[in-house]
CSV table of C-alpha atoms and ligand atoms in Angstrom, one decimal:
chain,number,residue,atom,x,y,z
A,1,MET,CA,-1.9,-17.4,20.6
A,2,SER,CA,0.8,-15.1,21.9
A,3,ASP,CA,3.7,-17.3,21.1
A,4,VAL,CA,2.8,-17.5,17.4
A,5,GLN,CA,5.4,-15.6,15.3
A,6,LYS,CA,3.7,-13.0,13.2
A,7,VAL,CA,4.7,-12.4,9.6
A,8,SER,CA,6.0,-8.9,9.1
A,9,SER,CA,4.3,-7.1,6.2
A,10,GLY,CA,7.4,-5.4,5.0
A,11,ILE,CA,5.5,-2.1,4.8
A,12,PRO,CA,7.1,0.5,7.2
A,13,GLY,CA,4.4,1.7,9.6
A,14,LEU,CA,1.9,-1.1,8.9
A,15,ASP,CA,2.9,-3.7,11.4
A,16,ASP,CA,2.3,-1.2,14.2
A,17,LEU,CA,-1.3,-1.1,13.2
A,18,ILE,CA,-1.8,-4.9,13.1
A,19,GLU,CA,-0.1,-6.1,16.3
A,20,GLY,CA,3.2,-6.9,14.6
A,21,GLY,CA,2.2,-8.4,11.3
A,22,PHE,CA,0.0,-11.0,9.6
A,23,TRP,CA,-0.9,-14.4,11.1
A,24,PRO,CA,1.0,-17.2,9.5
A,25,LYS,CA,-1.0,-19.0,6.8
A,26,SER,CA,-3.6,-16.3,6.5
A,27,THR,CA,-5.0,-14.6,3.5
A,28,VAL,CA,-5.0,-10.9,3.0
A,29,VAL,CA,-6.7,-8.8,0.3
A,30,ILE,CA,-5.2,-5.5,-0.9
A,31,LEU,CA,-7.9,-3.6,-2.6
A,32,GLY,CA,-7.8,-0.3,-4.4
A,33,SER,CA,-8.4,1.4,-7.7
A,34,SER,CA,-5.8,1.5,-10.5
A,35,GLY,CA,-2.5,3.1,-9.5
A,36,THR,CA,-3.0,3.1,-5.7
A,37,GLY,CA,0.0,0.9,-5.2
A,38,LYS,CA,-1.3,-2.6,-4.9
A,39,SER,CA,1.6,-4.2,-6.8
A,40,THR,CA,4.1,-2.1,-4.9
A,41,PHE,CA,2.6,-3.4,-1.7
A,42,ALA,CA,2.7,-7.0,-3.0
A,43,ILE,CA,6.3,-6.7,-4.1
A,44,GLN,CA,7.4,-5.1,-0.8
A,45,PHE,CA,5.8,-8.0,1.1
A,46,LEU,CA,7.6,-10.6,-1.0
A,47,MET,CA,11.0,-8.8,-0.9
A,48,GLU,CA,10.7,-8.6,2.9
A,49,GLY,CA,10.5,-12.4,3.1
A,50,ILE,CA,13.1,-13.1,0.4
A,51,GLU,CA,15.6,-10.8,2.2
A,52,GLN,CA,15.1,-12.9,5.4
A,53,GLY,CA,15.8,-16.1,3.6
A,54,GLU,CA,12.2,-17.1,2.9
A,55,GLN,CA,10.9,-18.0,-0.5
A,56,ALA,CA,8.3,-16.2,-2.6
A,57,LEU,CA,5.8,-17.3,-5.1
A,58,TYR,CA,4.3,-14.7,-7.4
A,59,VAL,CA,1.1,-15.8,-9.1
A,60,THR,CA,0.5,-13.7,-12.1
A,61,LEU,CA,-2.5,-13.7,-14.4
A,62,GLU,CA,-1.9,-10.8,-16.7
A,63,GLU,CA,1.7,-9.5,-16.9
A,64,PRO,CA,4.5,-11.9,-17.7
A,65,PRO,CA,7.3,-12.2,-15.0
A,66,GLU,CA,9.7,-10.3,-17.1
A,67,GLN,CA,7.4,-7.2,-17.1
A,68,ILE,CA,6.8,-7.5,-13.4
A,69,MET,CA,10.5,-7.5,-12.7
A,70,ARG,CA,11.1,-4.6,-15.0
A,71,GLU,CA,8.5,-2.5,-13.3
A,72,ALA,CA,9.9,-3.6,-9.9
A,73,ASP,CA,13.3,-2.4,-11.1
A,74,LEU,CA,11.8,1.1,-11.7
A,75,MET,CA,10.5,1.2,-8.2
A,76,GLY,CA,13.9,0.3,-6.9
A,77,PHE,CA,13.4,-3.4,-6.1
A,78,ASP,CA,15.9,-5.9,-7.5
A,79,MET,CA,13.8,-9.0,-7.9
A,80,ARG,CA,16.0,-10.4,-10.7
A,81,LYS,CA,18.7,-11.2,-8.2
A,82,TYR,CA,16.4,-13.8,-6.7
A,83,TYR,CA,14.6,-15.0,-9.8
A,84,GLU,CA,14.3,-18.7,-9.7
A,85,LYS,CA,16.5,-18.9,-6.7
A,86,SER,CA,14.1,-17.9,-4.0
A,87,LEU,CA,11.5,-16.1,-6.1
A,88,PHE,CA,9.3,-18.1,-8.4
A,89,PHE,CA,6.5,-17.2,-10.7
A,90,ILE,CA,3.4,-19.1,-11.8
A,91,HIS,CA,2.0,-17.4,-14.8
A,92,LEU,CA,-1.6,-18.5,-15.2
A,93,LYS,CA,-2.1,-17.6,-18.8
A,94,GLY,CA,-4.9,-19.9,-19.9
A,95,ARG,CA,-8.5,-19.0,-19.9
A,96,ASN,CA,-9.2,-22.1,-17.9
A,97,PHE,CA,-8.5,-20.9,-14.4
A,98,LYS,CA,-10.9,-23.4,-13.1
A,99,LYS,CA,-8.9,-26.4,-14.3
A,100,MET,CA,-5.7,-24.8,-13.3
A,101,ILE,CA,-6.9,-24.0,-9.8
A,102,GLU,CA,-8.6,-27.3,-9.2
A,103,GLU,CA,-6.0,-29.6,-10.7
A,104,GLN,CA,-2.6,-28.2,-11.5
A,105,LEU,CA,-2.1,-25.8,-8.6
A,106,PRO,CA,-2.7,-28.3,-5.7
A,107,GLN,CA,-0.1,-30.6,-7.2
A,108,LEU,CA,2.3,-27.8,-7.6
A,109,VAL,CA,1.7,-26.6,-4.1
A,110,LYS,CA,2.0,-30.0,-2.6
A,111,ALA,CA,5.4,-30.6,-4.2
A,112,ARG,CA,6.6,-27.3,-2.7
A,113,ALA,CA,5.0,-27.7,0.7
A,114,ASP,CA,6.9,-30.9,1.2
A,115,TYR,CA,10.1,-28.9,1.4
A,116,ASN,CA,8.7,-27.0,4.3
A,117,ILE,CA,10.4,-23.7,3.6
A,118,ALA,CA,8.7,-20.5,4.8
A,119,THR,CA,7.0,-19.0,1.7
A,120,ARG,CA,5.1,-15.8,0.9
A,121,VAL,CA,2.5,-16.0,-1.9
A,122,VAL,CA,1.2,-13.1,-3.9
A,123,ILE,CA,-1.7,-13.2,-6.5
A,124,ASP,CA,-1.5,-9.9,-8.4
A,125,PRO,CA,-4.0,-9.2,-9.6
A,126,MET,CA,-6.7,-11.7,-8.5
A,127,THR,CA,-9.4,-9.8,-10.4
A,128,PRO,CA,-9.4,-12.1,-13.5
A,129,VAL,CA,-10.2,-15.0,-11.3
A,130,ILE,CA,-13.3,-13.2,-10.1
A,131,TRP,CA,-14.2,-12.4,-13.7
A,132,ALA,CA,-13.6,-15.9,-14.9
A,133,THR,CA,-17.2,-16.7,-14.2
A,134,ALA,CA,-20.4,-14.6,-13.6
A,135,ASP,CA,-21.8,-17.2,-11.3
A,136,LYS,CA,-21.4,-16.0,-7.7
A,137,LEU,CA,-21.4,-19.5,-6.3
A,138,GLU,CA,-18.7,-20.6,-8.7
A,139,GLN,CA,-16.6,-17.5,-8.0
A,140,ARG,CA,-16.9,-18.3,-4.3
A,141,GLU,CA,-15.7,-21.8,-4.9
A,142,LEU,CA,-12.8,-20.7,-7.1
A,143,ILE,CA,-11.5,-18.1,-4.7
A,144,GLY,CA,-12.1,-20.4,-1.7
A,145,LYS,CA,-10.1,-23.2,-3.4
A,146,LEU,CA,-7.3,-20.8,-4.4
A,147,PHE,CA,-6.9,-19.5,-0.9
A,148,TYR,CA,-7.2,-23.0,0.7
A,149,THR,CA,-4.6,-24.4,-1.6
A,150,LEU,CA,-2.0,-21.6,-1.4
A,151,LYS,CA,-2.4,-21.0,2.3
A,152,GLU,CA,-0.6,-24.3,2.9
A,153,LEU,CA,2.6,-22.5,1.9
A,154,GLY,CA,2.3,-19.3,4.0
A,155,VAL,CA,0.6,-15.9,4.0
A,156,VAL,CA,-1.3,-15.4,0.8
A,157,LEU,CA,-1.6,-11.8,-0.3
A,158,CYS,CA,-3.8,-11.0,-3.2
A,159,THR,CA,-4.7,-7.7,-4.9
A,160,VAL,CA,-8.1,-6.8,-6.2
A,161,GLU,CA,-9.0,-3.8,-8.4
A,162,GLU,CA,-11.8,-1.7,-7.2
A,163,HIS,CA,-14.0,0.5,-9.3
A,164,ALA,CA,-15.8,2.5,-6.7
A,165,LYS,CA,-14.9,6.2,-6.5
A,166,PRO,CA,-13.0,7.6,-3.6
A,167,GLY,CA,-15.1,8.0,-0.5
A,168,GLU,CA,-17.7,5.5,-1.7
A,169,THR,CA,-18.2,2.3,0.2
A,170,VAL,CA,-16.4,-0.6,-1.4
A,171,GLY,CA,-18.0,-1.9,-4.6
A,172,GLU,CA,-20.1,-5.1,-4.8
A,173,ASP,CA,-17.6,-6.9,-7.0
A,174,VAL,CA,-14.9,-6.9,-4.3
A,175,LEU,CA,-17.1,-8.0,-1.4
A,176,LEU,CA,-16.5,-11.7,-2.0
A,177,PRO,CA,-12.7,-11.7,-1.7
A,178,ILE,CA,-13.0,-9.5,1.4
A,179,TYR,CA,-15.5,-11.9,2.9
A,180,LEU,CA,-13.4,-14.9,2.1
A,181,SER,CA,-10.1,-13.6,3.4
A,182,ASP,CA,-8.7,-13.1,6.9
A,183,GLY,CA,-7.7,-9.6,6.3
A,184,ALA,CA,-8.4,-6.7,4.0
A,185,VAL,CA,-6.5,-3.5,3.4
A,186,HIS,CA,-8.0,-0.7,1.5
A,187,LEU,CA,-5.8,1.8,-0.5
A,188,GLU,CA,-7.4,5.0,-1.6
A,189,TYR,CA,-6.2,7.8,-3.8
A,190,TYR,CA,-7.8,11.2,-3.8
A,191,PRO,CA,-6.2,13.0,-6.8
A,192,ILE,CA,-6.3,16.4,-5.0
A,193,GLY,CA,-2.5,16.8,-4.5
A,194,GLY,CA,-0.9,17.4,-1.1
A,195,ALA,CA,0.1,15.4,1.9
A,196,PHE,CA,-3.0,13.4,2.5
A,197,ASN,CA,-4.0,12.3,-1.0
A,198,ARG,CA,-3.1,8.6,-0.4
A,199,THR,CA,-4.7,6.8,2.5
A,200,LEU,CA,-4.8,3.3,3.9
A,201,LYS,CA,-7.6,1.8,5.9
A,202,LEU,CA,-7.9,-1.7,7.5
A,203,LEU,CA,-11.3,-3.1,6.7
A,204,LYS,CA,-10.7,-6.3,8.7
A,205,MET,CA,-7.9,-8.4,10.2
A,206,ARG,CA,-9.2,-11.5,11.9
A,207,GLY,CA,-7.9,-12.1,15.4
A,208,VAL,CA,-6.2,-8.7,15.5
A,209,HIS,CA,-7.0,-5.6,17.4
A,210,HIS,CA,-6.1,-3.4,14.4
A,211,GLY,CA,-5.9,0.3,13.9
A,212,GLU,CA,-9.2,1.9,12.9
A,213,GLY,CA,-8.0,5.2,11.5
A,214,VAL,CA,-7.4,6.5,8.1
A,215,TYR,CA,-3.6,6.5,7.6
A,216,PRO,CA,-1.8,8.5,5.0
A,217,TYR,CA,0.9,6.8,3.0
A,218,LEU,CA,3.5,7.8,0.6
A,219,PHE,CA,5.9,6.2,-1.9
A,220,ALA,CA,9.6,6.2,-1.5
A,221,ARG,CA,11.7,4.7,-4.3
A,222,GLY,CA,13.6,1.7,-3.0
A,223,VAL,CA,11.3,1.2,0.0
A,224,GLY,CA,7.9,1.4,-1.5
A,225,ILE,CA,4.9,2.3,0.5
A,226,VAL,CA,5.4,4.0,3.9
A,227,VAL,CA,2.4,4.3,6.2
A,228,ARG,CA,2.1,7.2,8.7
A,229,SER,CA,0.7,5.2,11.5
A,230,SER,CA,1.3,7.7,14.3
A,231,PRO,CA,1.8,11.5,14.4
A,232,THR,CA,5.4,12.1,13.5
A,233,HIS,CA,7.7,14.0,15.8
A,234,ILE,CA,9.0,17.1,14.1
A,235,PRO,CA,12.7,17.4,14.5
A,236,GLU,CA,13.7,20.5,16.4
A,237,GLU,CA,16.0,21.9,13.7
A,238,GLN,CA,13.1,21.7,11.3
A,239,SER,CA,10.7,23.6,13.5
A,240,ARG,CA,13.4,26.2,14.1
A,241,SER,CA,13.8,26.6,10.3
A,242,HIS,CA,10.0,27.2,10.1
A,243,ILE,CA,10.4,30.0,12.7
A,244,LYS,CA,13.0,31.5,10.5
A,245,THR,CA,10.8,31.3,7.4
A,246,PHE,CA,8.1,33.2,9.3
A,247,ASP,CA,10.5,35.8,10.7
A,248,GLU,CA,11.8,36.5,7.2
A,249,ALA,CA,8.2,36.6,5.8
A,250,ILE,CA,7.3,39.2,8.5
A,251,LYS,CA,10.3,41.3,7.7
A,252,THR,CA,9.5,41.2,4.0
A,253,ALA,CA,5.9,42.1,4.6
A,254,GLU,CA,6.9,45.1,6.8
A,255,ALA,CA,9.4,46.2,4.2
A,256,MET,CA,6.6,46.1,1.6
A,257,LYS,CA,4.4,48.2,3.9
A,258,ALA,CA,1.8,45.4,4.1
A,259,PRO,CA,-1.3,46.3,6.1
A,260,ALA,CA,-1.0,45.6,9.8
A,261,ARG,CA,-3.7,43.0,9.7
A,262,VAL,CA,-1.7,41.0,7.2
A,263,ILE,CA,1.4,41.0,9.3
A,264,ASP,CA,-0.8,40.1,12.3
A,265,ARG,CA,-2.0,37.1,10.4
A,266,ILE,CA,1.5,35.9,9.6
A,267,LYS,CA,2.4,36.2,13.3
A,268,LYS,CA,-0.7,34.2,14.3
A,269,MET,CA,0.2,31.6,11.7
A,270,GLN,CA,3.8,31.4,13.1
A,271,LYS,CA,2.5,30.9,16.6
A,272,HIS,CA,0.2,28.0,15.6
A,273,TRP,CA,2.3,26.3,12.9
A,274,ASP,CA,2.8,22.7,14.1
A,275,TYR,CA,2.8,20.9,10.8
A,276,ASP,CA,5.8,19.0,9.7
A,277,TYR,CA,6.0,20.7,6.3
A,278,SER,CA,7.3,24.1,5.4
A,279,PRO,CA,5.0,27.1,5.6
A,280,GLU,CA,6.6,28.5,2.5
A,281,GLU,CA,3.7,27.6,0.1
A,282,ALA,CA,1.0,28.9,2.5
A,283,LEU,CA,2.9,32.1,2.9
A,284,GLN,CA,3.3,32.5,-0.9
A,285,ILE,CA,-0.5,32.1,-1.3
A,286,LEU,CA,-1.2,34.5,1.5
A,287,PHE,CA,1.1,37.2,0.1
A,288,SER,CA,-0.3,37.0,-3.4
A,289,SER,CA,-3.9,37.0,-2.1
A,290,TYR,CA,-3.1,40.5,-0.7
A,291,GLY,CA,-1.4,41.6,-3.9
A,292,LEU,CA,2.1,41.4,-2.4
A,293,LYS,CA,4.9,40.2,-4.6
A,294,ARG,CA,7.7,38.5,-2.8
A,295,GLY,CA,10.9,38.9,-4.7
A,296,GLY,CA,14.1,37.1,-4.0
B,301,ATP,N1,8.7,6.2,-6.3
B,301,ATP,C1,7.5,6.7,-6.5
B,301,ATP,N2,7.2,7.9,-6.3
B,301,ATP,C2,5.9,8.4,-6.4
B,301,ATP,N3,4.9,7.6,-6.9
B,301,ATP,C3,5.2,6.4,-7.1
B,301,ATP,C4,6.4,5.8,-6.9
B,301,ATP,N4,6.4,4.5,-7.3
B,301,ATP,C5,5.1,4.3,-7.6
B,301,ATP,N5,4.4,5.4,-7.5
B,301,ATP,C6,2.9,5.5,-7.8
B,301,ATP,O1,2.4,4.3,-7.8
B,301,ATP,C7,1.6,4.0,-8.9
B,301,ATP,C8,1.6,2.6,-9.4
B,301,ATP,O2,1.8,1.7,-8.3
B,301,ATP,P1,1.4,0.2,-8.5
B,301,ATP,O3,1.7,-0.3,-9.8
B,301,ATP,O4,1.8,-0.5,-7.3
B,301,ATP,O5,-0.2,0.4,-8.4
B,301,ATP,P2,-1.4,-0.7,-8.7
B,301,ATP,O6,-2.4,-0.4,-7.7
B,301,ATP,O7,-0.8,-2.0,-8.7
B,301,ATP,O8,-1.9,-0.3,-10.1
B,301,ATP,P3,-2.6,-1.2,-11.2
B,301,ATP,O9,-4.0,-1.1,-10.9
B,301,ATP,O10,-2.3,-0.4,-12.5
B,301,ATP,O11,-2.0,-2.5,-11.2
B,301,ATP,C9,2.1,4.9,-10.0
B,301,ATP,O12,1.1,5.3,-10.8
B,301,ATP,C10,2.7,6.1,-9.2
B,301,ATP,O13,1.6,7.1,-9.0
B,302,MG,MG1,-0.7,-3.6,-10.2
């Protein structure tokens, strides 16, 4: 298996967690509640392929292509440049997904597969397919068929909305796509602010010894999602500037005749500060909690 070329995800930091990327012709589910970044993830994955000369197929069930490209634009992705050159859309508008999935899609895929060009496929969101029928067996058949058909082209990445609250185990409505796919990535958003409010977890990745942690991610316009897969090294200039921030805070506290125990606290903080973010905010809070006003 080792000579099989993995398919890079296009998400900085993620490939390190999945032994280099996705298996060719595999299916991956991205699940998360609204606004966690599923579409961003999907677009990044497609753009990575397009920029390497591959083709991309975007299966959309809700938003028209124009709207998707407009939103991508706002995130810093120029999809328009490739529109109908190497990026193609299938807009499944009708209510009759069943007919579409069982009859039209296989024909369409067959025509494309004959060209034998590396292709990445995205279904975003796949949720309407799940909702197309209440019958579990039929849902299973539809999703199975969709995966089976599209996998012929390349990696199929689909997004599924989740309605469970953060911290809860995944909701029952998303178990089926997870079960039927080769890989599942869970995006979670804890609206508490701060550095760790968005996290990524790998629920499964068949045939891969994947990372098992909870990995914070952030958004960067023009790049998209960036996953912190390993502790980042703090550049020396930065930690030096943190030392300076503390030195100044101590001087200020002394000038304000702050109690010795407060100054002592700041010194302790300085000694142990090994975070990659500035201590400024924490110092501000500490000062005001002791009734000290730090002027300019
Ligand atoms: N450059 C950015 N900086 C900060 N946050 C961003 C940036 N780009 C996107 N976001 C965040 O990502 C969210 C939307 O991302 P995206 O559309 O990928 O999510 P989604 O999971 O597909 O949502 P939906 O369920 O609505 O389809 C925004 O609400 C915003 O919070
Ligand atoms: Mg979306």
